[in-house]
Amino acid sequence: MKKQYVVFGAGRFGKSIAVTLQQLGCEIIVVDKDPEVIQEIADEVSYAICANVDDQDVFQNLGLRNLDGAIIAITEDLEASIVTTMQCSEIGIPRILAKARNNLHEKILRNVGAHKIIYPEVEMGRRMAKYLVADNFADWIELSPKYSLVEMEVPRQWCGKNLIELQIREKYNLNVIGIKYGDTVSVKIDPNEKLRDDEILIVVGENTDLEKFKK
């Protein structure tokens, strides 16, 4: 059975997450008070509904009780963001993600029922900063304050050697979890297979160990 989510607010962030979830096979309801925005996204999601969340009847009429989760992507109207989060919590939606504008907004959202707070601009800024200073890495994705995932070209001295010979985990405390070649990604890695210079390694490790390796 398809997972079902509702996205409140179809700005750039809301639209992006709604369309991506739809493409991943979920059933998505998008709610926004702007009819033009709803018209633009209508063909890309399961349901696009023009409604004002200030109207308390909206939540009852939408029939949201059996959804898998809700994403509150409203930040321009703080009251609407808070009320929507609270209503979703009272309905009993099991996973509520809310976009916050600042620390105070985050605290209020958590108090009224949000399970996870999102700062997309901050998170993207941190990711881009990591990317810019990570000369040896093609990409750097922070998984938590302690761990990250990076994509890195196979170092020249590693070419022609396999993972058993290189002992990456033992020497660097890093784990190779996948190998990328062009648009193909494989997570079934043969530790005896020799690495090539046209491959990208997908590596997970503690940020401190990644920083050491980068240097």
Short mmCIF file of C-alpha atoms in Angstrom, two decimals, residues 82 100-114 117 119:
data_model
loop_
_atom_site.label_atom_id
_atom_site.label_comp_id
_atom_site.label_asym_id
_atom_site.label_seq_id
_atom_site.Cartn_x
_atom_site.Cartn_y
_atom_site.Cartn_z
CA ILE A 82 1.88 26.67 14.54
CA ALA A 100 11.10 26.55 11.22
CA ARG A 101 12.22 30.12 10.73
CA ASN A 102 14.26 30.48 13.94
CA ASN A 103 14.96 28.91 17.34
CA LEU A 104 11.86 30.34 19.01
CA HIS A 105 9.68 29.10 16.17
CA GLU A 106 11.32 25.67 16.50
CA LYS A 107 10.63 25.54 20.25
CA ILE A 108 6.96 26.37 19.75
CA LEU A 109 6.58 23.83 16.94
CA ARG A 110 8.07 21.10 19.13
CA ASN A 111 5.77 22.04 21.99
CA VAL A 112 2.66 21.74 19.81
CA GLY A 113 3.59 18.36 18.34
CA ALA A 114 6.28 18.50 15.64
CA ILE A 117 12.22 20.42 12.66
CA TYR A 119 15.92 24.26 8.41
#
